[in-house]
Amino acid sequence: MKGEGFLKRMTAAAPPVEGVEEKKDPAQESFAAGLGFYKLFWVFFIGCIAGVIIEVLTCLVQEHKIESRAGLIYGPFSPVYGAGAVALTVGLSWAKDKSIGVIFLVGTLLGSSVEYIFSWAQEKLFGTISWEYSNEALNINGRTSIWYAFCWGVLSVVWVKILYPFLSRVIEKIPSTWGLPLSRVLVAFMIVDILLSGMAVARQTERREGVPAGDPVRQFLDRHYTDDFLKKIYPNMMFIGEDGPLKPQDEDLASLPPVGGSLQAPDSVPER
């Protein structure tokens, strides 16, 4: 009918009513939109991997060798870089249109703070540290320095202006049908990996202090995560002793009493 055709044309041409949002197809919505949990998890996850790559390449260039720079037992993950990526993403979300100088300055403070907090927390929780900058100029308690603050600042500019916008688009294009289940599996894996890595290092510190393996958990950790095994994962990790930081390679392990049969002298002491 003519009346129906006229109504259809008028409805199609009419502007949308203000305040009424069009319904979106749930299948087309990203599970990692904005700065939600899953977006930040993927930023953390990718940052962890990128950090290991950066550290391994730096070691290769400076020391001409390939060495483990992972922060967790299972997988090429460095949580300090992952946390740094999240801190830069959230802390600089307001600064994407700001000048490079502003981004550099704020990024310097954010990155250095993350590095300092991780070093402090590692020492307090496990009696160990993984980096030490006391010999560098303008360092702060050996946990960070002016040079690494500068590196964080440069990285912040590159992250805000180039890397994060690209990465965000890629993450949001991941289909929810398999992206969401995969994210949940990876979240569970990372939680287990972080907890197990922390427990293994904490138990290593206990062995050095002569704490016996008096329960099944400690016995499990002693069997599967020996000192020699952890030395391969964390070759630069240092214990905090009375005379300052001390690498496991620097110790005469043969002179230390065995604890639960788990503390053994290595066949050879690697050269520094």
Short mmCIF file of C-alpha atoms in Angstrom, two decimals:
data_model
loop_
_atom_site.label_atom_id
_atom_site.label_comp_id
_atom_site.label_asym_id
_atom_site.label_seq_id
_atom_site.Cartn_x
_atom_site.Cartn_y
_atom_site.Cartn_z
CA MET A 1 0.00 0.00 0.00
CA LYS A 2 1.06 3.59 -0.65
CA GLY A 3 0.62 4.55 3.01
CA GLU A 4 2.90 1.77 4.22
CA GLY A 5 5.59 2.67 1.69
CA PHE A 6 5.47 6.30 2.79
CA LEU A 7 5.85 5.32 6.47
CA LYS A 8 8.83 3.08 5.73
CA ARG A 9 10.60 5.87 3.84
CA MET A 10 9.94 8.37 6.65
CA THR A 11 11.21 5.92 9.31
CA ALA A 12 14.41 5.18 7.39
CA ALA A 13 15.12 8.88 6.87
CA ALA A 14 14.36 9.93 10.44
CA PRO A 15 17.43 10.74 12.60
CA PRO A 16 18.09 8.52 15.62
CA VAL A 17 16.42 9.61 18.81
CA GLU A 18 18.92 11.29 21.13
CA GLY A 19 19.68 9.32 24.27
CA VAL A 20 18.61 5.99 22.77
CA GLU A 21 21.58 3.74 21.95
CA GLU A 22 21.40 1.27 19.13
CA LYS A 23 21.76 -2.31 20.21
CA LYS A 24 25.01 -3.92 19.17
CA ASP A 25 25.43 -7.51 18.18
CA PRO A 26 27.18 -9.18 21.18
CA ALA A 27 29.17 -11.33 18.74
CA GLN A 28 30.75 -8.19 17.30
CA GLU A 29 31.77 -6.68 20.64
CA SER A 30 35.36 -7.19 21.76
CA PHE A 31 35.92 -9.02 25.03
CA ALA A 32 38.97 -6.80 25.57
CA ALA A 33 37.62 -3.35 24.77
CA GLY A 34 38.80 -0.21 26.54
CA LEU A 35 41.03 -0.65 29.58
CA GLY A 36 39.19 -3.62 31.01
CA PHE A 37 40.69 -6.61 32.76
CA TYR A 38 41.32 -8.72 29.67
CA LYS A 39 42.88 -5.88 27.70
CA LEU A 40 45.28 -5.19 30.57
CA PHE A 41 45.99 -8.90 31.00
CA TRP A 42 47.04 -9.18 27.37
CA VAL A 43 49.19 -6.07 27.77
CA PHE A 44 50.80 -7.70 30.81
CA PHE A 45 51.23 -11.05 29.04
CA ILE A 46 52.81 -9.55 25.92
CA GLY A 47 54.93 -7.19 28.03
CA CYS A 48 56.31 -10.16 29.97
CA ILE A 49 57.44 -11.86 26.76
CA ALA A 50 58.80 -8.67 25.20
CA GLY A 51 60.82 -8.00 28.35
CA VAL A 52 62.60 -11.33 28.13
CA ILE A 53 63.38 -10.73 24.46
CA ILE A 54 64.81 -7.29 25.27
CA GLU A 55 66.91 -8.65 28.13
CA VAL A 56 68.25 -11.63 26.16
CA LEU A 57 69.22 -9.42 23.19
CA THR A 58 70.86 -6.89 25.52
CA CYS A 59 72.86 -9.67 27.17
CA LEU A 60 73.86 -11.01 23.76
CA VAL A 61 75.11 -7.60 22.61
CA GLN A 62 76.84 -6.60 25.85
CA GLU A 63 78.17 -9.95 27.10
CA HIS A 64 78.21 -11.97 23.86
CA LYS A 65 76.25 -14.86 25.31
CA ILE A 66 72.69 -16.13 25.49
CA GLU A 67 71.47 -16.37 29.07
CA SER A 68 68.12 -16.96 30.70
CA ARG A 69 66.49 -13.70 31.73
CA ALA A 70 63.08 -15.11 32.62
CA GLY A 71 61.37 -14.06 35.83
CA LEU A 72 59.21 -17.18 36.12
CA ILE A 73 60.05 -20.86 36.10
CA TYR A 74 57.81 -21.83 33.20
CA GLY A 75 57.84 -19.78 30.02
CA PRO A 76 59.68 -16.69 28.73
CA PHE A 77 58.03 -14.23 31.08
CA SER A 78 59.41 -11.23 32.97
CA PRO A 79 56.69 -9.88 35.30
CA VAL A 80 58.49 -6.60 35.92
CA TYR A 81 58.20 -5.72 32.24
CA GLY A 82 54.59 -6.90 32.17
CA ALA A 83 53.76 -4.74 35.17
CA GLY A 84 55.66 -1.87 33.59
CA ALA A 85 53.59 -2.17 30.41
CA VAL A 86 50.37 -2.10 32.44
CA ALA A 87 51.60 0.88 34.47
CA LEU A 88 52.44 2.82 31.31
CA THR A 89 49.13 1.90 29.71
CA VAL A 90 46.99 2.98 32.65
CA GLY A 91 49.20 5.78 33.96
CA LEU A 92 49.58 7.42 30.54
CA SER A 93 46.09 6.76 29.16
CA TRP A 94 45.34 10.49 29.56
CA ALA A 95 48.54 11.56 27.82
CA LYS A 96 48.18 10.11 24.33
CA ASP A 97 47.69 13.60 22.87
CA LYS A 98 50.26 15.27 25.11
CA SER A 99 53.74 16.32 24.08
CA ILE A 100 56.63 13.90 23.93
CA GLY A 101 58.26 15.73 26.84
CA VAL A 102 55.29 15.17 29.14
CA ILE A 103 55.04 11.50 28.21
CA PHE A 104 58.78 11.05 28.70
CA LEU A 105 58.77 12.67 32.14
CA VAL A 106 55.74 10.80 33.48
CA GLY A 107 56.91 7.54 31.93
CA THR A 108 60.29 7.96 33.59
CA LEU A 109 58.65 8.22 37.00
CA LEU A 110 56.22 5.34 36.36
CA GLY A 111 58.80 2.90 35.00
CA SER A 112 61.38 3.69 37.68
CA SER A 113 58.74 3.26 40.38
CA VAL A 114 57.75 -0.17 39.06
CA GLU A 115 61.40 -1.24 38.91
CA TYR A 116 62.09 0.03 42.43
CA ILE A 117 58.94 -1.57 43.93
CA PHE A 118 59.64 -4.96 42.33
CA SER A 119 63.23 -4.97 43.60
CA TRP A 120 62.14 -3.95 47.10
CA ALA A 121 59.32 -6.52 47.21
CA GLN A 122 61.60 -9.32 45.98
CA GLU A 123 64.12 -8.56 48.69
CA LYS A 124 61.51 -8.37 51.45
CA LEU A 125 59.61 -11.49 50.35
CA PHE A 126 62.45 -13.79 49.29
CA GLY A 127 65.70 -12.26 50.54
CA THR A 128 66.93 -11.96 46.95
CA ILE A 129 67.30 -9.38 44.20
CA SER A 130 67.67 -9.79 40.44
CA TRP A 131 69.40 -6.51 39.57
CA GLU A 132 71.74 -4.21 41.43
CA TYR A 133 72.83 -0.74 40.27
CA SER A 134 74.88 0.49 43.21
CA ASN A 135 77.88 1.06 40.96
CA GLU A 136 75.95 3.30 38.57
CA ALA A 137 75.71 7.05 38.82
CA LEU A 138 72.65 8.58 40.46
CA ASN A 139 71.16 5.28 41.56
CA ILE A 140 68.42 4.96 44.18
CA ASN A 141 69.41 2.31 46.72
CA GLY A 142 70.79 0.23 43.87
CA ARG A 143 67.26 -0.57 42.70
CA THR A 144 67.09 1.85 39.78
CA SER A 145 69.29 4.55 38.28
CA ILE A 146 69.20 7.61 36.09
CA TRP A 147 70.19 5.56 33.02
CA TYR A 148 67.34 3.07 33.43
CA ALA A 149 64.94 5.90 34.23
CA PHE A 150 65.95 7.44 30.90
CA CYS A 151 65.32 4.09 29.17
CA TRP A 152 61.85 3.91 30.72
CA GLY A 153 61.15 7.43 29.48
CA VAL A 154 62.12 6.59 25.90
CA LEU A 155 60.13 3.37 26.05
CA SER A 156 57.11 5.31 27.32
CA VAL A 157 57.12 7.61 24.30
CA VAL A 158 57.40 4.69 21.88
CA TRP A 159 54.71 2.79 23.81
CA VAL A 160 52.15 5.59 23.89
CA LYS A 161 52.70 6.90 20.38
CA ILE A 162 53.32 3.69 18.43
CA LEU A 163 53.22 0.33 20.19
CA TYR A 164 50.12 0.49 22.38
CA PRO A 165 47.71 1.92 19.75
CA PHE A 166 48.73 -0.87 17.36
CA LEU A 167 48.65 -3.54 20.05
CA SER A 168 45.26 -2.38 21.32
CA ARG A 169 43.72 -2.69 17.85
CA VAL A 170 45.15 -6.17 17.40
CA ILE A 171 43.87 -7.36 20.79
CA GLU A 172 40.39 -5.97 20.16
CA LYS A 173 40.21 -7.82 16.85
CA ILE A 174 40.62 -11.19 18.57
CA PRO A 175 37.27 -13.02 18.22
CA SER A 176 35.49 -13.43 21.53
CA THR A 177 34.50 -16.99 20.63
CA TRP A 178 38.01 -18.27 21.26
CA GLY A 179 39.75 -15.19 22.66
CA LEU A 180 37.83 -15.17 25.93
CA PRO A 181 38.37 -18.89 26.76
CA LEU A 182 42.04 -18.58 25.80
CA SER A 183 42.42 -15.54 28.04
CA ARG A 184 40.93 -17.39 30.99
CA VAL A 185 43.27 -20.33 30.50
CA LEU A 186 46.29 -18.01 30.27
CA VAL A 187 45.21 -16.08 33.37
CA ALA A 188 45.02 -19.35 35.33
CA PHE A 189 48.40 -20.47 33.96
CA MET A 190 50.11 -17.19 34.86
CA ILE A 191 48.70 -17.24 38.38
CA VAL A 192 49.99 -20.78 38.95
CA ASP A 193 53.36 -19.93 37.35
CA ILE A 194 53.82 -16.83 39.52
CA LEU A 195 52.83 -18.62 42.73
CA LEU A 196 54.98 -21.67 42.02
CA SER A 197 57.98 -19.55 41.06
CA GLY A 198 57.65 -17.52 44.24
CA MET A 199 57.32 -20.64 46.38
CA ALA A 200 60.39 -22.22 44.76
CA VAL A 201 62.57 -19.15 45.38
CA ALA A 202 61.24 -18.76 48.93
CA ARG A 203 62.08 -22.40 49.62
CA GLN A 204 65.57 -21.91 48.20
CA THR A 205 66.09 -19.10 50.69
CA GLU A 206 64.84 -21.38 53.47
CA ARG A 207 67.33 -24.07 52.49
CA ARG A 208 70.16 -21.56 52.79
CA GLU A 209 68.89 -20.66 56.25
CA GLY A 210 68.78 -24.32 57.32
CA VAL A 211 65.00 -24.71 57.43
CA PRO A 212 64.22 -28.43 57.04
CA ALA A 213 61.64 -29.82 54.63
CA GLY A 214 59.14 -30.71 57.33
CA ASP A 215 55.99 -30.91 55.20
CA PRO A 216 54.94 -32.36 51.81
CA VAL A 217 54.99 -28.97 50.07
CA ARG A 218 58.60 -28.22 51.03
CA GLN A 219 59.61 -31.78 50.13
CA PHE A 220 57.98 -31.37 46.71
CA LEU A 221 59.80 -28.08 46.14
CA ASP A 222 63.13 -29.60 47.23
CA ARG A 223 62.73 -32.52 44.83
CA HIS A 224 61.64 -30.58 41.75
CA TYR A 225 63.22 -27.13 42.16
CA THR A 226 66.76 -27.67 43.38
CA ASP A 227 69.38 -24.96 43.68
CA ASP A 228 71.10 -26.08 40.48
CA PHE A 229 67.79 -25.98 38.61
CA LEU A 230 66.93 -22.49 39.84
CA LYS A 231 70.45 -21.28 39.03
CA LYS A 232 69.78 -22.05 35.38
CA ILE A 233 66.51 -20.11 35.43
CA TYR A 234 67.81 -17.18 37.49
CA PRO A 235 71.57 -16.95 36.81
CA ASN A 236 71.71 -13.32 37.98
CA MET A 237 69.62 -13.65 41.11
CA MET A 238 71.52 -12.59 44.22
CA PHE A 239 70.93 -13.47 47.86
CA ILE A 240 71.15 -10.66 50.38
CA GLY A 241 73.78 -11.57 52.96
CA GLU A 242 75.56 -9.72 55.73
CA ASP A 243 78.18 -8.52 53.26
CA GLY A 244 75.68 -7.46 50.62
CA PRO A 245 74.29 -9.17 47.51
CA LEU A 246 75.79 -12.56 46.72
CA LYS A 247 75.22 -14.70 43.66
CA PRO A 248 74.81 -18.46 44.12
CA GLN A 249 77.83 -18.92 41.84
CA ASP A 250 79.92 -16.97 44.34
CA GLU A 251 79.13 -19.29 47.20
CA ASP A 252 81.16 -22.31 48.18
CA LEU A 253 78.12 -24.59 48.22
CA ALA A 254 80.22 -27.54 49.30
CA SER A 255 80.91 -25.78 52.60
CA LEU A 256 77.21 -25.34 53.39
CA PRO A 257 75.41 -28.09 55.29
CA PRO A 258 72.90 -30.07 53.18
CA VAL A 259 69.27 -29.47 54.03
CA GLY A 260 66.93 -32.39 53.43
CA GLY A 261 69.44 -33.78 50.95
CA SER A 262 68.57 -31.05 48.47
CA LEU A 263 71.56 -28.71 48.73
CA GLN A 264 74.39 -30.13 46.68
CA ALA A 265 77.64 -28.74 45.41
CA PRO A 266 77.68 -28.21 41.65
CA ASP A 267 80.15 -30.18 39.52
CA SER A 268 81.76 -26.93 38.48
CA VAL A 269 81.40 -23.28 39.35
CA PRO A 270 80.61 -21.15 36.29
CA GLU A 271 83.01 -18.32 35.58
CA ARG A 272 81.59 -14.84 36.03
#
